[in-house]
Tab-separated table of C-alpha atoms and ligand atoms in Angstrom:
chain	number	residue	atom	x	y	z
A	1	MET	CA	61.225	-68.481	-145.432
A	2	SER	CA	57.629	-67.479	-144.396
A	3	ALA	CA	56.641	-66.865	-140.922
A	4	VAL	CA	53.763	-69.465	-141.265
A	5	ALA	CA	56.025	-72.162	-142.362
A	6	ARG	CA	56.031	-75.291	-139.878
A	7	THR	CA	59.486	-75.525	-138.740
A	8	LEU	CA	61.554	-78.047	-136.761
A	9	ILE	CA	64.608	-77.518	-134.919
A	10	LYS	CA	65.922	-80.854	-134.655
A	11	ASP	CA	68.411	-82.837	-132.265
A	12	GLY	CA	69.550	-79.686	-130.392
A	13	THR	CA	69.903	-79.315	-126.445
A	14	VAL	CA	67.410	-76.597	-125.216
A	15	VAL	CA	68.769	-74.376	-122.459
A	16	THR	CA	66.554	-72.217	-120.470
A	17	ALA	CA	67.121	-70.438	-117.308
A	18	VAL	CA	66.336	-73.437	-115.235
A	19	ASP	CA	66.549	-76.624	-117.574
A	20	THR	CA	69.251	-78.181	-120.175
A	21	TYR	CA	67.723	-81.076	-122.044
A	22	ARG	CA	67.624	-82.813	-125.498
A	23	SER	CA	64.560	-81.611	-127.380
A	24	ASP	CA	63.111	-80.982	-130.799
A	25	VAL	CA	61.468	-77.546	-131.112
A	26	TRP	CA	58.311	-77.404	-133.292
A	27	ILE	CA	57.263	-73.995	-134.524
A	28	GLU	CA	53.977	-72.703	-136.093
A	29	ASN	CA	52.863	-69.331	-137.086
A	30	GLY	CA	55.847	-67.764	-135.311
A	31	VAL	CA	55.074	-69.364	-131.799
A	32	ILE	CA	56.568	-72.655	-130.217
A	33	THR	CA	53.861	-75.330	-130.433
A	34	ALA	CA	55.893	-78.437	-129.002
A	35	LEU	CA	59.053	-79.537	-127.297
A	36	ALA	CA	59.555	-83.215	-127.536
A	37	HIS	CA	62.232	-85.793	-127.475
A	38	PRO	CA	63.752	-86.669	-130.791
A	39	SER	CA	62.472	-90.122	-130.372
A	40	GLN	CA	58.776	-88.793	-130.768
A	41	ARG	CA	59.281	-86.987	-133.817
A	42	ALA	CA	57.224	-89.210	-136.000
A	43	ALA	CA	54.145	-88.435	-134.202
A	44	PHE	CA	54.499	-84.819	-135.287
A	45	GLY	CA	54.263	-85.293	-139.124
A	46	GLN	CA	56.563	-83.529	-141.651
A	47	PRO	CA	57.736	-80.116	-141.127
A	48	ASP	CA	58.141	-77.505	-144.038
A	49	VAL	CA	61.505	-76.203	-142.947
A	50	THR	CA	64.184	-78.413	-140.818
A	51	ILE	CA	67.154	-76.867	-139.042
A	52	ASP	CA	69.664	-79.428	-137.904
A	53	ALA	CA	70.933	-78.387	-134.143
A	54	ALA	CA	72.756	-81.485	-133.530
A	55	GLY	CA	75.716	-80.708	-131.368
A	56	LYS	CA	74.456	-77.271	-130.699
A	57	TYR	CA	72.278	-75.475	-128.092
A	58	VAL	CA	68.882	-73.803	-128.514
A	59	LEU	CA	68.532	-70.724	-126.572
A	60	PRO	CA	65.851	-68.034	-126.187
A	61	GLY	CA	67.007	-64.980	-128.243
A	62	GLY	CA	68.735	-62.368	-126.426
A	63	ILE	CA	66.872	-59.327	-124.884
A	64	ASP	CA	68.562	-56.054	-124.775
A	65	VAL	CA	66.817	-53.780	-122.565
A	66	HIS	CA	69.174	-50.756	-122.729
A	67	THR	CA	70.012	-49.328	-126.343
A	68	HIS	CA	70.204	-45.759	-127.670
A	69	LEU	CA	69.584	-46.012	-131.634
A	70	ASP	CA	69.582	-42.881	-133.626
A	71	MET	CA	69.700	-40.658	-130.369
A	72	PRO	CA	70.864	-36.993	-130.556
A	73	PHE	CA	73.421	-36.829	-127.640
A	74	GLY	CA	76.545	-34.957	-126.859
A	75	GLY	CA	76.151	-32.691	-129.959
A	76	THR	CA	75.937	-35.713	-132.352
A	77	THR	CA	73.740	-38.569	-132.821
A	78	SER	CA	74.417	-42.237	-132.040
A	79	SER	CA	75.753	-43.727	-135.228
A	80	ASP	CA	73.428	-47.025	-135.468
A	81	ASP	CA	69.787	-46.252	-136.443
A	82	PHE	CA	66.994	-48.774	-136.093
A	83	GLU	CA	68.022	-50.600	-139.258
A	84	THR	CA	71.768	-51.085	-138.750
A	85	GLY	CA	71.365	-51.542	-135.053
A	86	THR	CA	68.732	-54.318	-135.057
A	87	ILE	CA	70.473	-56.013	-137.784
A	88	ALA	CA	73.747	-55.767	-135.775
A	89	ALA	CA	71.558	-57.093	-132.876
A	90	ALA	CA	70.544	-59.986	-134.886
A	91	HIS	CA	73.785	-60.983	-135.885
A	92	GLY	CA	74.836	-61.375	-132.255
A	93	GLY	CA	71.889	-63.036	-131.170
A	94	THR	CA	69.554	-60.571	-129.786
A	95	THR	CA	66.020	-60.791	-131.119
A	96	THR	CA	64.387	-57.918	-128.916
A	97	LEU	CA	65.564	-54.777	-127.632
A	98	VAL	CA	63.979	-52.059	-125.622
A	99	ASP	CA	65.136	-48.544	-126.548
A	100	PHE	CA	64.917	-45.204	-124.749
A	101	ALA	CA	62.575	-42.743	-126.301
A	102	ILE	CA	63.401	-39.103	-124.967
A	103	GLN	CA	61.387	-36.260	-123.735
A	104	GLN	CA	63.114	-33.087	-124.901
A	105	LYS	CA	62.620	-30.652	-122.056
A	106	GLY	CA	59.628	-28.335	-122.450
A	107	THR	CA	57.821	-30.808	-124.740
A	108	ALA	CA	55.311	-33.503	-123.960
A	109	LEU	CA	56.173	-37.380	-123.437
A	110	ARG	CA	54.005	-38.003	-126.438
A	111	THR	CA	56.287	-35.895	-128.807
A	112	GLY	CA	59.321	-37.976	-127.827
A	113	LEU	CA	57.512	-40.996	-128.228
A	114	ASP	CA	55.892	-40.470	-131.596
A	115	ALA	CA	59.652	-39.435	-132.707
A	116	TRP	CA	60.774	-42.802	-131.570
A	117	HIS	CA	58.024	-44.743	-133.252
A	118	GLN	CA	58.976	-42.902	-136.456
A	119	LYS	CA	62.490	-43.904	-136.143
A	120	ALA	CA	61.804	-47.556	-135.704
A	121	GLU	CA	58.781	-48.053	-137.973
A	122	GLY	CA	59.694	-49.893	-141.219
A	123	LYS	CA	63.294	-50.027	-140.171
A	124	ALA	CA	63.599	-52.413	-137.264
A	125	ALA	CA	64.554	-56.019	-138.289
A	126	ILE	CA	63.868	-57.396	-134.786
A	127	ASP	CA	61.053	-56.667	-132.115
A	128	TYR	CA	61.295	-53.807	-129.934
A	129	GLY	CA	59.947	-51.739	-127.304
A	130	PHE	CA	60.577	-48.532	-125.599
A	131	HIS	CA	61.304	-46.958	-122.190
A	132	MET	CA	60.618	-43.188	-121.798
A	133	ILE	CA	63.275	-40.983	-120.779
A	134	THR	CA	61.465	-38.185	-118.607
A	135	THR	CA	63.257	-35.007	-118.416
A	136	ASP	CA	60.416	-32.818	-117.183
A	137	VAL	CA	58.376	-34.053	-114.397
A	138	ASN	CA	55.144	-31.882	-114.006
A	139	ASP	CA	51.463	-32.294	-113.828
A	140	GLY	CA	51.092	-32.819	-117.593
A	141	THR	CA	53.677	-35.377	-117.863
A	142	LEU	CA	52.729	-37.292	-114.763
A	143	ALA	CA	49.169	-37.608	-116.491
A	144	GLU	CA	50.797	-38.756	-119.794
A	145	MET	CA	52.644	-41.532	-117.868
A	146	GLY	CA	49.319	-43.172	-117.440
A	147	GLN	CA	48.589	-42.951	-121.145
A	148	LEU	CA	52.031	-44.548	-121.999
A	149	VAL	CA	51.666	-47.169	-119.697
A	150	ASN	CA	48.282	-48.265	-121.405
A	151	GLU	CA	50.440	-48.276	-124.861
A	152	GLY	CA	52.799	-50.731	-123.326
A	153	ILE	CA	55.611	-48.077	-122.288
A	154	THR	CA	55.847	-49.361	-118.700
A	155	SER	CA	59.246	-48.240	-117.803
A	156	PHE	CA	60.458	-44.616	-117.324
A	157	LYS	CA	64.278	-43.711	-117.161
A	158	LEU	CA	65.461	-40.596	-114.985
A	159	PHE	CA	68.897	-39.036	-114.756
A	160	MET	CA	70.383	-37.918	-111.703
A	161	ALA	CA	73.560	-37.150	-113.992
A	162	TYR	CA	73.912	-34.631	-116.981
A	163	PRO	CA	72.820	-31.426	-115.387
A	164	GLY	CA	71.038	-29.110	-117.836
A	165	VAL	CA	70.475	-31.889	-120.473
A	166	LEU	CA	68.641	-34.909	-119.066
A	167	TYR	CA	68.909	-34.251	-115.245
A	168	VAL	CA	66.007	-34.210	-112.950
A	169	ASP	CA	66.000	-33.216	-109.207
A	170	ASP	CA	64.883	-35.315	-106.259
A	171	GLY	CA	61.488	-33.827	-106.052
A	172	GLN	CA	60.886	-34.508	-109.707
A	173	ILE	CA	62.226	-38.149	-109.161
A	174	PHE	CA	59.964	-38.655	-105.999
A	175	ARG	CA	57.053	-37.437	-107.831
A	176	ALA	CA	57.618	-39.692	-110.876
A	177	MET	CA	58.208	-42.599	-108.503
A	178	GLN	CA	54.969	-42.121	-106.819
A	179	ARG	CA	53.108	-41.974	-110.161
A	180	ALA	CA	54.928	-45.113	-111.248
A	181	ARG	CA	53.851	-47.021	-108.020
A	182	ASP	CA	50.353	-46.128	-108.782
A	183	LEU	CA	50.580	-47.222	-112.400
A	184	GLY	CA	52.398	-50.543	-111.936
A	185	ALA	CA	55.480	-49.073	-113.778
A	186	LEU	CA	59.107	-49.331	-113.107
A	187	ILE	CA	61.617	-46.342	-112.654
A	188	CYS	CA	64.968	-46.900	-114.402
A	189	MET	CA	67.607	-44.660	-112.917
A	190	HIS	CA	70.997	-43.335	-114.060
A	191	ALA	CA	72.462	-43.063	-110.603
A	192	GLU	CA	75.234	-40.653	-110.196
A	193	ASN	CA	75.498	-37.418	-108.457
A	194	GLY	CA	75.755	-35.322	-111.577
A	195	ILE	CA	75.887	-31.944	-109.759
A	196	ALA	CA	78.840	-32.626	-107.742
A	197	LEU	CA	80.549	-34.496	-110.725
A	198	ASP	CA	80.257	-31.199	-112.902
A	199	VAL	CA	82.142	-29.317	-110.267
A	200	LEU	CA	85.067	-31.904	-110.486
A	201	ILE	CA	84.808	-31.811	-114.097
A	202	ALA	CA	85.283	-27.865	-114.209
A	203	GLN	CA	88.056	-28.202	-111.694
A	204	ALA	CA	89.947	-30.861	-113.751
A	205	LEU	CA	89.563	-28.832	-116.951
A	206	ALA	CA	90.697	-25.685	-114.967
A	207	ARG	CA	94.048	-27.629	-114.272
A	208	GLY	CA	94.378	-28.522	-117.951
A	209	GLU	CA	93.379	-32.082	-117.435
A	210	THR	CA	91.877	-32.763	-120.834
A	211	ALA	CA	92.643	-36.434	-121.668
A	212	PRO	CA	90.102	-39.050	-122.129
A	213	LYS	CA	91.275	-40.870	-118.775
A	214	PHE	CA	89.931	-37.733	-116.778
A	215	HIS	CA	86.539	-38.786	-117.597
A	216	SER	CA	86.821	-41.531	-115.045
A	217	LEU	CA	88.897	-39.682	-112.592
A	218	THR	CA	86.223	-36.969	-112.317
A	219	ARG	CA	83.283	-39.536	-111.846
A	220	PRO	CA	84.490	-41.519	-108.800
A	221	GLN	CA	82.696	-44.722	-107.733
A	222	ILE	CA	81.376	-42.809	-104.517
A	223	ALA	CA	79.353	-40.507	-106.833
A	224	GLU	CA	77.690	-43.635	-108.391
A	225	ALA	CA	77.127	-45.178	-104.808
A	226	GLU	CA	75.665	-41.957	-103.557
A	227	GLY	CA	73.386	-41.721	-106.499
A	228	THR	CA	72.299	-45.580	-106.054
A	229	HIS	CA	71.758	-45.140	-102.432
A	230	ARG	CA	69.481	-41.927	-102.862
A	231	ALA	CA	67.617	-43.730	-105.850
A	232	LEU	CA	66.888	-46.633	-103.618
A	233	CYS	CA	65.817	-44.544	-100.609
A	234	LEU	CA	63.435	-42.462	-102.820
A	235	ALA	CA	62.001	-45.587	-104.294
A	236	GLU	CA	61.448	-47.279	-100.870
A	237	MET	CA	59.762	-43.809	-99.709
A	238	ALA	CA	57.529	-43.899	-102.903
A	239	ASP	CA	56.997	-47.804	-102.498
A	240	CYS	CA	58.088	-48.133	-106.091
A	241	PRO	CA	60.191	-50.717	-107.920
A	242	VAL	CA	63.430	-49.222	-109.191
A	243	TYR	CA	66.052	-50.687	-111.503
A	244	ILE	CA	69.598	-49.228	-111.545
A	245	VAL	CA	70.970	-49.058	-114.911
A	246	HIS	CA	74.590	-49.592	-116.211
A	247	LEU	CA	75.831	-50.342	-112.680
A	248	SER	CA	79.816	-50.171	-112.804
A	249	ALA	CA	81.068	-49.721	-109.175
A	250	PRO	CA	81.106	-52.230	-106.276
A	251	ARG	CA	80.216	-49.434	-103.783
A	252	ALA	CA	76.826	-48.962	-105.646
A	253	LEU	CA	76.433	-52.591	-105.915
A	254	GLU	CA	76.787	-52.966	-102.141
A	255	LYS	CA	73.604	-50.624	-102.008
A	256	VAL	CA	71.531	-52.619	-104.378
A	257	LEU	CA	72.457	-55.770	-102.434
A	258	GLU	CA	71.497	-54.163	-99.021
A	259	ALA	CA	68.156	-53.056	-100.391
A	260	ARG	CA	67.376	-56.364	-101.955
A	261	ASP	CA	68.316	-58.140	-98.612
A	262	ARG	CA	65.785	-55.909	-96.986
A	263	GLY	CA	63.193	-57.119	-99.387
A	264	GLN	CA	62.995	-53.986	-101.502
A	265	ALA	CA	61.817	-54.438	-105.234
A	266	ALA	CA	65.199	-53.376	-106.316
A	267	PHE	CA	67.032	-54.332	-109.395
A	268	ALA	CA	70.462	-53.828	-111.230
A	269	GLU	CA	72.031	-54.367	-114.661
A	270	THR	CA	75.696	-54.181	-115.479
A	271	CYS	CA	76.961	-54.066	-119.127
A	272	PRO	CA	79.876	-55.945	-120.948
A	273	GLN	CA	82.085	-52.933	-121.049
A	274	TYR	CA	82.389	-52.928	-117.073
A	275	LEU	CA	82.954	-56.633	-117.275
A	276	PHE	CA	85.643	-56.698	-120.035
A	277	CYS	CA	87.167	-53.179	-120.366
A	278	SER	CA	88.720	-51.046	-117.790
A	279	PHE	CA	90.454	-47.517	-116.827
A	280	ASP	CA	93.487	-48.770	-118.556
A	281	ASP	CA	91.587	-48.716	-121.805
A	282	LEU	CA	90.388	-45.136	-121.130
A	283	ALA	CA	94.075	-44.228	-120.281
A	284	ARG	CA	95.294	-45.472	-123.905
A	285	ASP	CA	97.469	-43.015	-125.639
A	286	ASP	CA	96.796	-41.024	-128.830
A	287	PHE	CA	93.195	-40.311	-127.848
A	288	GLU	CA	92.520	-43.955	-128.314
A	289	GLY	CA	90.928	-43.947	-124.879
A	290	ALA	CA	87.978	-41.752	-126.168
A	291	LYS	CA	86.737	-45.166	-127.754
A	292	TYR	CA	86.093	-46.071	-124.102
A	293	VAL	CA	84.261	-42.971	-122.858
A	294	CYS	CA	81.088	-44.000	-121.524
A	295	THR	CA	79.065	-43.064	-118.419
A	296	PRO	CA	79.333	-44.214	-115.751
A	297	PRO	CA	83.201	-44.620	-116.678
A	298	LEU	CA	85.236	-47.752	-116.723
A	299	ARG	CA	86.567	-48.483	-113.545
A	300	PRO	CA	90.008	-50.176	-112.393
A	301	LYS	CA	90.217	-53.581	-113.522
A	302	GLU	CA	90.167	-55.079	-110.001
A	303	MET	CA	86.527	-53.951	-109.526
A	304	GLN	CA	85.461	-56.353	-112.307
A	305	ALA	CA	85.308	-59.302	-109.869
A	306	ASP	CA	82.774	-57.698	-107.791
A	307	LEU	CA	80.495	-57.424	-110.748
A	308	TRP	CA	81.113	-61.104	-111.722
A	309	ARG	CA	80.310	-62.069	-108.101
A	310	GLY	CA	76.960	-60.064	-108.418
A	311	LEU	CA	76.131	-61.801	-111.326
A	312	LYS	CA	76.644	-65.084	-110.033
A	313	THR	CA	74.629	-64.485	-106.632
A	314	ASN	CA	71.875	-62.428	-108.493
A	315	ASP	CA	72.879	-59.089	-106.695
A	316	LEU	CA	72.833	-58.106	-110.509
A	317	GLN	CA	69.964	-59.623	-112.504
A	318	VAL	CA	70.542	-58.356	-116.077
A	319	VAL	CA	73.465	-57.770	-118.489
A	320	SER	CA	72.284	-55.140	-121.094
A	321	THR	CA	74.577	-53.303	-123.546
A	322	ASP	CA	74.104	-49.558	-123.229
A	323	HIS	CA	74.672	-49.392	-126.784
A	324	CYS	CA	75.252	-45.860	-127.658
A	325	PRO	CA	77.926	-46.076	-130.510
A	326	PHE	CA	79.749	-43.013	-131.866
A	327	CYS	CA	82.392	-43.067	-134.585
A	328	PHE	CA	85.992	-42.561	-133.679
A	329	LYS	CA	86.409	-40.202	-136.674
A	330	GLY	CA	84.131	-37.212	-136.894
A	331	GLN	CA	82.323	-38.004	-133.287
A	332	LYS	CA	84.506	-39.335	-130.610
A	333	ASP	CA	87.022	-36.571	-131.744
A	334	LEU	CA	84.701	-33.879	-131.135
A	335	GLY	CA	86.424	-34.117	-127.583
A	336	ARG	CA	89.987	-33.926	-128.605
A	337	GLU	CA	90.613	-30.552	-126.556
A	338	SER	CA	88.322	-31.714	-123.629
A	339	PHE	CA	87.108	-35.061	-122.380
A	340	ALA	CA	84.048	-33.440	-121.381
A	341	LYS	CA	83.213	-32.916	-125.028
A	342	ILE	CA	83.688	-36.599	-126.107
A	343	PRO	CA	80.219	-38.017	-126.854
A	344	ASN	CA	79.501	-40.734	-124.096
A	345	GLY	CA	78.834	-44.149	-125.243
A	346	MET	CA	80.185	-47.403	-126.596
A	347	PRO	CA	79.144	-49.814	-129.179
A	348	GLY	CA	78.032	-53.369	-127.975
A	349	ILE	CA	74.546	-54.249	-129.251
A	350	GLU	CA	76.246	-57.179	-131.461
A	351	THR	CA	78.962	-58.473	-129.019
A	352	ARG	CA	76.896	-58.992	-125.666
A	353	LEU	CA	76.174	-62.635	-125.912
A	354	TYR	CA	79.639	-63.452	-127.502
A	355	LEU	CA	81.538	-61.895	-124.713
A	356	LEU	CA	79.454	-63.333	-121.961
A	357	TRP	CA	79.805	-66.899	-123.272
A	358	ASP	CA	83.216	-66.729	-123.913
A	359	GLY	CA	84.375	-64.918	-120.848
A	360	GLY	CA	81.452	-66.123	-118.700
A	361	VAL	CA	80.319	-69.551	-119.635
A	362	ARG	CA	83.241	-71.030	-121.000
A	363	THR	CA	85.443	-69.721	-118.110
A	364	GLY	CA	83.208	-71.110	-115.517
A	365	ARG	CA	82.211	-67.879	-114.008
A	366	ILE	CA	78.582	-68.563	-114.796
A	367	SER	CA	76.505	-71.521	-115.775
A	368	MET	CA	74.852	-71.706	-119.227
A	369	ASN	CA	71.313	-71.396	-117.455
A	370	ARG	CA	72.491	-68.281	-115.645
A	371	PHE	CA	73.676	-66.836	-119.033
A	372	VAL	CA	70.211	-67.436	-120.348
A	373	GLU	CA	68.782	-65.854	-117.273
A	374	ILE	CA	70.847	-62.637	-117.174
A	375	THR	CA	70.586	-62.064	-121.049
A	376	ALA	CA	66.987	-63.101	-121.853
A	377	THR	CA	64.688	-64.251	-119.034
A	378	ALA	CA	65.243	-61.902	-116.226
A	379	PRO	CA	64.957	-58.875	-118.459
A	380	ALA	CA	61.845	-60.169	-119.899
A	381	LYS	CA	60.511	-60.625	-116.535
A	382	ILE	CA	61.465	-57.480	-115.116
A	383	PHE	CA	60.304	-55.559	-118.222
A	384	GLY	CA	56.906	-57.227	-118.893
A	385	LEU	CA	57.908	-59.330	-121.954
A	386	TYR	CA	57.520	-62.827	-120.273
A	387	PRO	CA	56.194	-65.387	-120.963
A	388	HIS	CA	55.858	-64.311	-124.564
A	389	LYS	CA	59.753	-63.718	-124.828
A	390	GLY	CA	62.779	-64.764	-122.902
A	391	THR	CA	62.408	-68.525	-122.749
A	392	VAL	CA	61.925	-71.608	-124.612
A	393	ALA	CA	58.227	-72.884	-123.831
A	394	VAL	CA	55.306	-74.024	-125.634
A	395	GLY	CA	53.222	-70.735	-126.400
A	396	ALA	CA	56.214	-68.485	-126.350
A	397	ASP	CA	57.245	-66.571	-129.454
A	398	ALA	CA	59.721	-68.522	-131.575
A	399	ASP	CA	62.638	-66.050	-130.889
A	400	LEU	CA	65.466	-68.582	-130.894
A	401	LEU	CA	69.022	-69.165	-131.315
A	402	VAL	CA	70.778	-72.096	-132.621
A	403	TRP	CA	73.987	-71.556	-130.842
A	404	ASP	CA	77.349	-73.190	-131.552
A	405	GLY	CA	79.353	-72.992	-128.327
A	406	ASP	CA	82.822	-73.428	-130.054
A	407	LYS	CA	82.560	-71.227	-133.121
A	408	GLU	CA	85.676	-69.116	-133.044
A	409	HIS	CA	85.652	-65.571	-134.338
A	410	THR	CA	87.354	-62.233	-133.699
A	411	LEU	CA	85.456	-59.109	-132.417
A	412	ASP	CA	87.232	-56.735	-135.216
A	413	HIS	CA	84.799	-54.049	-136.462
A	414	ALA	CA	85.328	-54.961	-139.868
A	415	ASN	CA	83.762	-58.511	-139.259
A	416	MET	CA	80.694	-57.002	-137.416
A	417	HIS	CA	77.564	-55.191	-138.462
A	418	MET	CA	77.492	-52.141	-136.217
A	419	ARG	CA	77.694	-48.757	-138.053
A	420	VAL	CA	80.791	-47.619	-136.006
A	421	ASP	CA	84.541	-47.400	-137.129
A	422	TYR	CA	86.078	-49.286	-134.210
A	423	SER	CA	85.458	-52.067	-131.824
A	424	PRO	CA	86.446	-51.813	-128.294
A	425	TYR	CA	87.539	-55.401	-128.649
A	426	GLU	CA	89.742	-55.198	-131.788
A	427	GLY	CA	91.619	-58.350	-132.246
A	428	LYS	CA	89.898	-60.555	-129.397
A	429	THR	CA	89.211	-63.918	-130.279
A	430	VAL	CA	86.103	-65.442	-128.680
A	431	HIS	CA	84.191	-68.696	-129.030
A	432	GLY	CA	80.298	-68.958	-129.493
A	433	ALA	CA	78.076	-67.744	-131.949
A	434	PRO	CA	74.479	-68.479	-133.496
A	435	THR	CA	74.375	-70.337	-136.610
A	436	HIS	CA	70.565	-69.483	-136.863
A	437	VAL	CA	68.776	-66.715	-135.207
A	438	LEU	CA	64.885	-66.809	-135.488
A	439	SER	CA	62.399	-64.102	-134.995
A	440	ARG	CA	59.033	-65.198	-134.400
A	441	GLY	CA	59.922	-68.394	-136.195
A	442	LYS	CA	61.303	-66.889	-139.290
A	443	VAL	CA	65.104	-67.196	-139.753
A	444	VAL	CA	66.847	-63.861	-139.815
A	445	VAL	CA	70.452	-64.613	-139.650
A	446	GLU	CA	71.963	-67.862	-141.057
A	447	ASP	CA	75.664	-68.788	-140.724
A	448	GLY	CA	76.554	-65.008	-140.372
A	449	ARG	CA	74.325	-63.819	-143.150
A	450	PHE	CA	71.325	-61.569	-142.643
A	451	VAL	CA	68.445	-62.968	-144.283
A	452	GLY	CA	65.554	-61.044	-142.551
A	453	ARG	CA	64.080	-57.813	-143.685
A	454	SER	CA	64.293	-54.238	-142.273
A	455	GLY	CA	60.692	-53.516	-141.122
A	456	ASP	CA	59.676	-56.859	-139.994
A	457	GLY	CA	60.388	-55.970	-136.405
A	458	ARG	CA	57.374	-55.318	-134.451
A	459	PHE	CA	56.691	-52.846	-131.665
A	460	VAL	CA	55.886	-54.899	-128.479
A	461	LYS	CA	53.390	-53.574	-125.859
A	462	ARG	CA	55.076	-54.571	-122.583
A	463	SER	CA	52.974	-55.505	-119.376
A	464	THR	CA	53.058	-53.620	-116.112
A	465	PHE	CA	55.580	-54.689	-113.443
A	466	ALA	CA	54.635	-58.005	-111.847
A	467	LEU	CA	57.461	-59.474	-110.128
A	468	THR	CA	57.266	-60.163	-106.456
B	501	URP	O1	77.643	-43.368	-121.909
B	501	URP	C1	76.448	-43.607	-122.009
B	501	URP	N1	76.103	-44.517	-121.148
B	501	URP	N2	75.577	-43.207	-122.976
B	501	URP	C2	74.384	-43.302	-122.959
B	501	URP	C3	73.642	-42.570	-122.129
B	501	URP	C4	73.300	-42.951	-120.743
B	501	URP	O2	73.652	-42.337	-119.802
B	501	URP	O3	72.858	-44.375	-120.813
B	502	ZN	ZN1	72.463	-43.788	-118.231
B	503	ZN	ZN1	72.158	-45.658	-121.636
């Protein structure tokens, strides 16, 4: 099917972050050209292609603003590249992602960004943008931040964790925040006190505590709360918007909530693994817990309720995946002798919408509109993709899902498309999946079959930060 075909998605129920209504969706040249009640159909003439959405929902494609594709990390490289990762994302109903390009210490931002453009070019099956992980903040990189913003890289991630690898100190963070404020850019923060955590890790290893569960026991939630508080204070001092990535701890959420109540431009995401997995998974026998090693770590199950409450009340604005997959065999098992050597990260690019629909919408924890908001509209607005992406509206890109809210399937790795040899949700049955996934008007997934093309995904230049 060509992108220029005139397409009609007929008889569906359109769901946006605010509205739910019955409507046909008309698409031309990759863009939504009309939304009209089915009774008006005759006025629009004949479509070239018709997709029947009767009994189904029409949603904006998911936007995942936290992925790590083809990323060297923990002595290995994340197992999905831009081809396998974006195809898996499309299967799961995500039509845009924002991946993290990395500046290697001692090199220019440009070098890291060029490398990421090369990784994605010709491979991505859906649209993508980049954040820039900044590991060296100095006069040169501060100047480069301006060039990158002009090229649509309008967010920068800084790490308070991983000393000696990605870590930057408070002075560097503060300078980057001041520069971001002047440029209209957003700072994304990995907020954990990595210096103190390294002491706890060394002490645990000295006691012979090497199993995967010690990954969580050496990263207590107070370290995340302290990092989050410090990030918020530094951002307030610099008058810069800040976005806390992969928030896992209720004590950290309290800090975000307080800052937002004071009117600070502060935002936070959580990820499905913190809503659906817990310390119990990390404590599994026979090194199985390694499959659940991610940072910040999985927390006690009781803490999940606070995150759900935060999602409901908008103290948390986004659910992204932090997709950073490593195979169990050959990658996770690098850490058999020491949890500190297990590459940090979990697969999730394909399962985000499934889990949130089944465990959020169908259980009544969140409404369908809130589901759309946290998976598409809010990330689009916060990260400068809106209104082209993140909603169903005339003039927006036709990145759309025809969503069957009842479709039952199992989250076994053998049924999915991520290049990883396990699923954290093996055996779990969920309801809800797309029957059609459209990227700029072109069907890329139909009834579980990928019918798109690697390389059709385009780099998206994002706008500067504009939320008030
Ligand atoms: O465990 C994780 N989250 N791996 C990816 C790197 C990061 O900190 O986001
Ligand atoms: Zn991180
Ligand atoms: Zn991450």
